[in-house]
Short mmCIF file of C-alpha atoms and ligand atoms in Angstrom, two decimals:
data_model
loop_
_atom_site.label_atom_id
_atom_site.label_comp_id
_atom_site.label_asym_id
_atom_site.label_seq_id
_atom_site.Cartn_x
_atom_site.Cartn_y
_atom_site.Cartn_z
CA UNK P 1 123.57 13.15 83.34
CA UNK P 2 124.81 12.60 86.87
CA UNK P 3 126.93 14.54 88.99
CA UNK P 4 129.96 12.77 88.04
CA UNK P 5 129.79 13.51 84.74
CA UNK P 6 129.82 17.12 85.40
CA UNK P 7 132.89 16.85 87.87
CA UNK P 8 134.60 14.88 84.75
CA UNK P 9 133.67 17.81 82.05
CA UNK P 10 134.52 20.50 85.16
CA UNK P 11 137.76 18.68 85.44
CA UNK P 12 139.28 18.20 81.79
CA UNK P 13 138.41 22.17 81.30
CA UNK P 14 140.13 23.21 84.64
CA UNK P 15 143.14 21.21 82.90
CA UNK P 16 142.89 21.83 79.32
CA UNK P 17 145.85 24.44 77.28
CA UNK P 18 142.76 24.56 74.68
CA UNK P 19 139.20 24.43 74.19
CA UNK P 20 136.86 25.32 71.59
CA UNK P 21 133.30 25.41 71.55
CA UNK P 22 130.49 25.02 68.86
CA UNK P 23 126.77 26.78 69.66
CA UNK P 24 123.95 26.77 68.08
CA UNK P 25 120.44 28.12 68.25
CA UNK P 26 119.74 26.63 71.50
CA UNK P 27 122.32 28.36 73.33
CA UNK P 28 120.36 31.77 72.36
CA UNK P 29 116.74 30.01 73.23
CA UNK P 30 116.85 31.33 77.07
CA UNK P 31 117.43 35.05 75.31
CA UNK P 32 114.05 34.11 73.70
CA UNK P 33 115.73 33.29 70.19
CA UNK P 34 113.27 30.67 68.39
CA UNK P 35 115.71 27.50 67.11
CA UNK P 36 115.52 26.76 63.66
CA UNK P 37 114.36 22.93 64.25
CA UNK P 38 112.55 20.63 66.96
CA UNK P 39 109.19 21.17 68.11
CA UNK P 40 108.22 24.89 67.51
CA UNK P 41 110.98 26.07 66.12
CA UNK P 42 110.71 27.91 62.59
CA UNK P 43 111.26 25.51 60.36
CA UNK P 44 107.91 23.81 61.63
CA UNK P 45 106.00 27.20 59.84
CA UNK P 46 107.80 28.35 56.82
CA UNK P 47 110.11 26.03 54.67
CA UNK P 48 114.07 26.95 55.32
CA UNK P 49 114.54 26.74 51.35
CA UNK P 50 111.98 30.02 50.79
CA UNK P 51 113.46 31.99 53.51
CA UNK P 52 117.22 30.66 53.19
CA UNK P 53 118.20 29.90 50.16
CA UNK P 54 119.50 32.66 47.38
CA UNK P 55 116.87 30.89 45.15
CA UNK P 56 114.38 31.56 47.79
CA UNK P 57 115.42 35.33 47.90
CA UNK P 58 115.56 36.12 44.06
CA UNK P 59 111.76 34.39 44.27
CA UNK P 60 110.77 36.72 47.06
CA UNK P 61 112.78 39.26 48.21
CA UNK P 62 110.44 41.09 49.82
CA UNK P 63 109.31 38.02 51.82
CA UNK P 64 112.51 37.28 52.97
CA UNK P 65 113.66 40.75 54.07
CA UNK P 66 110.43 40.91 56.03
CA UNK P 67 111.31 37.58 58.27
CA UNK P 68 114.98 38.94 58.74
CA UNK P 69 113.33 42.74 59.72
CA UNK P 70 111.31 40.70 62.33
CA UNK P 71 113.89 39.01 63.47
CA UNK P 72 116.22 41.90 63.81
CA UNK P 73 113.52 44.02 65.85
CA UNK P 74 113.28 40.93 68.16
CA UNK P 75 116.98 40.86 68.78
CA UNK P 76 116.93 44.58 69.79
CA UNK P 77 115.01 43.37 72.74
CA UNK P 78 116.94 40.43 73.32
CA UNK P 79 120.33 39.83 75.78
CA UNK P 80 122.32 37.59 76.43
CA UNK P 81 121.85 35.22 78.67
CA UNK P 82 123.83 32.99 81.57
CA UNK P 83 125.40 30.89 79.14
CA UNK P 84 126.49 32.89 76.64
CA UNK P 85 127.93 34.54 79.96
CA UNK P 86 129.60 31.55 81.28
CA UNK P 87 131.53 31.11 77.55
CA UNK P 88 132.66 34.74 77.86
CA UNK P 89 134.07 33.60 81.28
CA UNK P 90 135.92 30.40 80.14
CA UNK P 91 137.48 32.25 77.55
CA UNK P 92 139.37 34.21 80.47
CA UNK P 93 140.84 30.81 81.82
CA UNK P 94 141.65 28.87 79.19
CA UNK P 95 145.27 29.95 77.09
CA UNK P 96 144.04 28.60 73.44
CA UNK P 97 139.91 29.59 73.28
CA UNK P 98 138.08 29.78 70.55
CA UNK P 99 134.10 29.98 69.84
CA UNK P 100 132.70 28.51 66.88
CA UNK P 101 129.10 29.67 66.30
CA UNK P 102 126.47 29.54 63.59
CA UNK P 103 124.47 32.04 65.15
CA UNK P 104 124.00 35.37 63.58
CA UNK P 105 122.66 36.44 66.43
CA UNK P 106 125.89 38.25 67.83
CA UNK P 107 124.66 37.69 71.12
CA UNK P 108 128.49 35.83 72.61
CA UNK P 109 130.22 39.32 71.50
CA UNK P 110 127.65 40.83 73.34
CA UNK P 111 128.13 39.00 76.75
CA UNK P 112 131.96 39.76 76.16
CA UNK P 113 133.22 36.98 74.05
CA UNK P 114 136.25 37.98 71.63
CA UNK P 115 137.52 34.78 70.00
CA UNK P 116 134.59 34.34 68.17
CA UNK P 117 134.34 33.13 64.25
CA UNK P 118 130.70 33.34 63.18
CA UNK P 119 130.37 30.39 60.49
CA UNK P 120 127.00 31.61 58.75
CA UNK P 121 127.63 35.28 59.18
CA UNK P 122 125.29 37.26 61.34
CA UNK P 123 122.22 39.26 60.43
CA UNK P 124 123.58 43.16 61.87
CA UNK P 125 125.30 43.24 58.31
CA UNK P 126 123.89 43.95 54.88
CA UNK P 127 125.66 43.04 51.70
CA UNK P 128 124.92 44.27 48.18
CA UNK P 129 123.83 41.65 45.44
CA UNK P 130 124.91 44.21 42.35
CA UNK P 131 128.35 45.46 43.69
CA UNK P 132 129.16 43.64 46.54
CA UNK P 133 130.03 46.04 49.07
CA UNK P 134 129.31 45.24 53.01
CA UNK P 135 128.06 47.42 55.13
CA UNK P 136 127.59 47.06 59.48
CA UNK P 137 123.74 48.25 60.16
CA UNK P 138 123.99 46.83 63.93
CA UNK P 139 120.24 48.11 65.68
CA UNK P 140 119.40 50.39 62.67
CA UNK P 141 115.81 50.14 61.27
CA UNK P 142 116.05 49.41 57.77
CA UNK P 143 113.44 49.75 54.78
CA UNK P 144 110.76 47.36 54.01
CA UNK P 145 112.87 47.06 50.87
CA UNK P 146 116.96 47.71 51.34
CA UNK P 147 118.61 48.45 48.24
CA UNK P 148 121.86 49.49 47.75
CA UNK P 149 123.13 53.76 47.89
CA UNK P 150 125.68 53.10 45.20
CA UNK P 151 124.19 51.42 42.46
CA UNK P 152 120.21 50.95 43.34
CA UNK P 153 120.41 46.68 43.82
CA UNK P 154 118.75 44.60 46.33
CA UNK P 155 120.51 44.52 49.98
CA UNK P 156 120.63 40.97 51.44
CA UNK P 157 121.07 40.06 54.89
CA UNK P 158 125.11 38.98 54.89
CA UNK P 159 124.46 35.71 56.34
CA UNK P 160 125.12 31.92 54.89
CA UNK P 161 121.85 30.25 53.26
CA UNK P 162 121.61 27.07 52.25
CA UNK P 163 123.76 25.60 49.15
CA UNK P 164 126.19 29.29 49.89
CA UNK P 165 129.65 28.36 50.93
CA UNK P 166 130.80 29.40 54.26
CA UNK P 167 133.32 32.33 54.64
CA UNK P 168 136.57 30.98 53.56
CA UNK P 169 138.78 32.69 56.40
CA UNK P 170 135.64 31.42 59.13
CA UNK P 171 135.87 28.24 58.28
CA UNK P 172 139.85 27.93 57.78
CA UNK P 173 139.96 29.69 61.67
CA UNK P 174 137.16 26.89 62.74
CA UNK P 175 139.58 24.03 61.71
CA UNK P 176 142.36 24.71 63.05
CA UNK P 177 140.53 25.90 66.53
CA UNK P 178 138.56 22.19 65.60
CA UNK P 179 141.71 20.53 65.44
CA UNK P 180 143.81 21.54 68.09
CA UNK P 181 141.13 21.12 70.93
CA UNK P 182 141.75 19.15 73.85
CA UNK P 183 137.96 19.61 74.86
CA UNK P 184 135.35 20.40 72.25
CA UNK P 185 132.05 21.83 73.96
CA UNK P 186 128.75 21.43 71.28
CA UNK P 187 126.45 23.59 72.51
CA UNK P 188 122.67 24.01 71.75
CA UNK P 189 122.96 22.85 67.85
CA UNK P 190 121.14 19.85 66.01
CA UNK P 191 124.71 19.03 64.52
CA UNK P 192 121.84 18.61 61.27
CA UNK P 193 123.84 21.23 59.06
CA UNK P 194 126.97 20.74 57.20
CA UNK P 195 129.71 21.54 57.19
CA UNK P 196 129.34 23.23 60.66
CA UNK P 197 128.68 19.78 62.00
CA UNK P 198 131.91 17.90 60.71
CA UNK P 199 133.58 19.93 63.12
CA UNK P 200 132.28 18.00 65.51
CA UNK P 201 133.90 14.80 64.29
CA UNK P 202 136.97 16.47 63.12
CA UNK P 203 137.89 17.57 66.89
CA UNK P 204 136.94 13.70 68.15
CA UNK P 205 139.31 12.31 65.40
CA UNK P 206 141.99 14.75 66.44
CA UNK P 207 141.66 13.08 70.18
CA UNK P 208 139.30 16.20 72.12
CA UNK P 209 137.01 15.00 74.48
CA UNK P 210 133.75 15.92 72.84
CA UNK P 211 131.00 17.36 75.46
CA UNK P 212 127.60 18.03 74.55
CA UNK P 213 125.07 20.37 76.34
CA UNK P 214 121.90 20.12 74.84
CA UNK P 215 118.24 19.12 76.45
CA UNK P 216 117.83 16.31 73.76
CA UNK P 217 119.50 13.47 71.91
CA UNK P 218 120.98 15.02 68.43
CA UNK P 219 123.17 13.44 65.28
CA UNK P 220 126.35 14.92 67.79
CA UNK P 221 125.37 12.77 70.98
CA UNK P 222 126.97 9.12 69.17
CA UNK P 223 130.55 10.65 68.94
CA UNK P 224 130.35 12.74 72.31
CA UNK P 225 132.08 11.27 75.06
CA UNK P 226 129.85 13.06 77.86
CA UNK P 227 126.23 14.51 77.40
CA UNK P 228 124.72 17.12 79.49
CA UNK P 229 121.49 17.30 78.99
CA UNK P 230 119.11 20.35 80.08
CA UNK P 231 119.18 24.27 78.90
CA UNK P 232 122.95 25.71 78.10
CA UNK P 233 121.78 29.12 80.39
CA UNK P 234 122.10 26.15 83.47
CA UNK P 235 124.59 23.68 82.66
CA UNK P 236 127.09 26.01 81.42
CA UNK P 237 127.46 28.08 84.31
CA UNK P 238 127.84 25.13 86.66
CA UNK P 239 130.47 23.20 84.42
CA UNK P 240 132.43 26.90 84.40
CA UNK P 241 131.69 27.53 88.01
CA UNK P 242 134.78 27.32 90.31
C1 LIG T 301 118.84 23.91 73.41
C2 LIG T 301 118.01 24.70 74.19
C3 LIG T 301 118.59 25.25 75.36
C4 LIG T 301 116.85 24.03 72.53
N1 LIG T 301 119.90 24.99 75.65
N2 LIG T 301 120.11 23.67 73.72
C5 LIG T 301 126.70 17.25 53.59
C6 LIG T 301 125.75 16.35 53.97
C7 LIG T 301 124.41 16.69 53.94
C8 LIG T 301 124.01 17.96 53.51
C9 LIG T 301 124.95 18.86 53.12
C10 LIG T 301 126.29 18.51 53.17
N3 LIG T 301 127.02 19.58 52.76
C11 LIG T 301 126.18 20.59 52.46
C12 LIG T 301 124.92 20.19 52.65
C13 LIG T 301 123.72 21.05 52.41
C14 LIG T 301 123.39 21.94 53.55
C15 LIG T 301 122.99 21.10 54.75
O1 LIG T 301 123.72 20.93 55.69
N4 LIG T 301 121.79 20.55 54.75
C16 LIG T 301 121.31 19.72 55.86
C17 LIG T 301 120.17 20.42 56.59
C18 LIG T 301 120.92 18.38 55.30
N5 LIG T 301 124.47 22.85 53.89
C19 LIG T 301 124.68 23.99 53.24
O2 LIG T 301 123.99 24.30 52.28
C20 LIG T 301 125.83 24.89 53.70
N6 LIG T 301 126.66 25.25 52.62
C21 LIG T 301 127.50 24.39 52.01
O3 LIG T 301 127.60 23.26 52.38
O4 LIG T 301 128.22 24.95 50.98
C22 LIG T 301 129.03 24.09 50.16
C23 LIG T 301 128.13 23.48 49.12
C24 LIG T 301 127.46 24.31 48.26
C25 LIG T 301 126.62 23.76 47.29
C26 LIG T 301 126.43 22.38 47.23
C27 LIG T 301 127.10 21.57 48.13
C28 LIG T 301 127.97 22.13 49.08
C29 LIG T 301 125.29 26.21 54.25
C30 LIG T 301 124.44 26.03 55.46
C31 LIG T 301 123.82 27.40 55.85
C32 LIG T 301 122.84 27.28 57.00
N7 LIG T 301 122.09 28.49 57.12
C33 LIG T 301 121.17 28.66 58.24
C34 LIG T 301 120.48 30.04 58.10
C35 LIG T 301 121.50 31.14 58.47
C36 LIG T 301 120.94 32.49 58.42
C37 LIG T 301 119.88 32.80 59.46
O5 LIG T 301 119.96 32.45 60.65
O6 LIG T 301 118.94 33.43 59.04
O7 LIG T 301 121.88 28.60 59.48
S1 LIG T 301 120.00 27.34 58.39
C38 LIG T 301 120.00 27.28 60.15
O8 LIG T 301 120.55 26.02 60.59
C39 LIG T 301 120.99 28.37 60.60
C40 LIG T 301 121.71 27.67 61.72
O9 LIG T 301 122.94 28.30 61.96
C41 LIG T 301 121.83 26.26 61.21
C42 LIG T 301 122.08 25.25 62.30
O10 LIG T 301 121.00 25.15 63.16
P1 LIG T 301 121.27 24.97 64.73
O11 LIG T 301 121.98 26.13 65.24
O12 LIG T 301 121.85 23.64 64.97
O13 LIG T 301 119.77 25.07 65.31
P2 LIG T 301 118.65 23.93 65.40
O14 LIG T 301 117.35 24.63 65.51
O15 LIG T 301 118.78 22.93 64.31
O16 LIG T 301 118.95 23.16 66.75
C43 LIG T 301 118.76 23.78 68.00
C44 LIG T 301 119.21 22.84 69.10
O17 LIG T 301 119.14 23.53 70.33
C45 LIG T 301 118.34 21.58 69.25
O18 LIG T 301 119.17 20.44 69.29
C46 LIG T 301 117.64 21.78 70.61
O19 LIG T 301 117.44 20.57 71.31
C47 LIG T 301 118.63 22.66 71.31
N8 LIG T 301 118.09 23.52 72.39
N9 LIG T 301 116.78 24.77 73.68
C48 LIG T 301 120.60 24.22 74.85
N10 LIG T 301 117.86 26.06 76.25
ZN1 LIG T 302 125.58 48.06 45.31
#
């Protein structure tokens, strides 16, 4: 990364009528949010398919409500941090935002963020596996075991696991945000899950420059037309900057 390229990716936003982004765990690392993949991240101690899978949850429940209770106490401790900062600040400049993210972390809203579609659903909501009904527990404590007031089934956390299809209005909002970008930021993701990660070529086939900010090399970097490499909670503020 050199100095020009920032002035280049400083330069097409200062100038763009739209721009979407797409994060990932990374931007949330900073807010000390362990990534899903890479060197220490979770998938290195427990397999993704017993903690996020529905086959993984009919198997366990229990075990699978305990890693999202752990996770949910972290997050109560947890803010957001310069980059998701910087995003909520673009969005004030640019005329067409949107933020694509497949965090469930809920951290953007929380810096101020408002065009936000959250493609795997976020982990503040419970759903019910017997009747279906949703319910918003943002920073309550639940049970060891949530089950459901109305008719007694298992609660699940009302996020996306793997082999679940994404919600349909999400992912309908994340094309067309996809499509009509002029710039198309990827922040902080692998680009390893699908569909999230077609986005990334849908956008470049639709003619937005695609910018990456990431620390490493991921499946995105080959289609992105500038990569900015080092921690979103740095780069981000500087490429929103004035
Ligand atoms: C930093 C940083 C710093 C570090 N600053 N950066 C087509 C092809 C191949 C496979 C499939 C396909 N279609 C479907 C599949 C199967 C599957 C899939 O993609 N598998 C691949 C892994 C191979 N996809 C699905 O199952 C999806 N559903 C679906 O496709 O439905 C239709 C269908 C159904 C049945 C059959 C076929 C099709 C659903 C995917 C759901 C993903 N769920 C999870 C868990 C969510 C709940 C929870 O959080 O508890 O979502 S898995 C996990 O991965 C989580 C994330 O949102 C997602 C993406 O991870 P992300 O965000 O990219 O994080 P990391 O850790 O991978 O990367 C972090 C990055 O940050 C790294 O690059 C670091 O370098 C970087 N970083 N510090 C900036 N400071
Ligand atoms: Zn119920």
């Amino acid at each position: 990364m050199t100095s020009e390229d920032l002035e280049r990716v400083r330069q097409w936003l200062a100038r763009a009528q739209a721009v979407t982004v797409l994060t990932g765990a990374g931007v949330s690392a900073e807010s000390g949010i362990e990534t899903f993949r890479g060197p220490g991240g979770v998938w290195e101690k427990v397999n993704p398919l017993e903690l996020a899978s529905p086959e993984g949850f009919r198997r366990d429940p229990r075990r699978v409500w305990d890693w999202y209770n752990a996770r949910r106490r972290q997050l109560l401790g947890s803010r957001p941090n310069p980059g998701h900062y910087a995003l909520a600040e673009l969005e004030k400049r640019v005329p067409q935002f949107g933020l694509i993210t497949q965090n469930v972390d809920r951290l953007h809203q929380a810096a101020g963020s408002r065009q936000v579609v959250e493609l795997h659903g976020n982990i503040w909501e419970v759903r019910c596996t017997g009747c279906g009904r949703r319910d918003d527990r943002t920073g309550v404590e639940l049970p060891e075991e949530p089950h459901c007031e109305v008719c007694g089934a298992w609660l699940r956390p009302n996020v996306v696991w793997f082999g679940e299809v994404l919600p349909a209005d999400a992912w309908r909002q994340a094309e067309a945000w996809a499509q009509r970008a002029e710039v198309f930021l990827v922040v902080g993701t692998s680009a390893e899950v699908w569909p999230a990660a077609g986005l990334i070529y849908l956008a470049s086939n639709a003619g937005a420059k695609v910018v990456e900010i990431n620390p490493q090399n991921t499946s995105a970097t080959k289609v992105a037309d500038v990569a900015l490499r080092g921690p979103s909670g740095e780069i981000l503020p500087q490429i929103v900057s004035r």
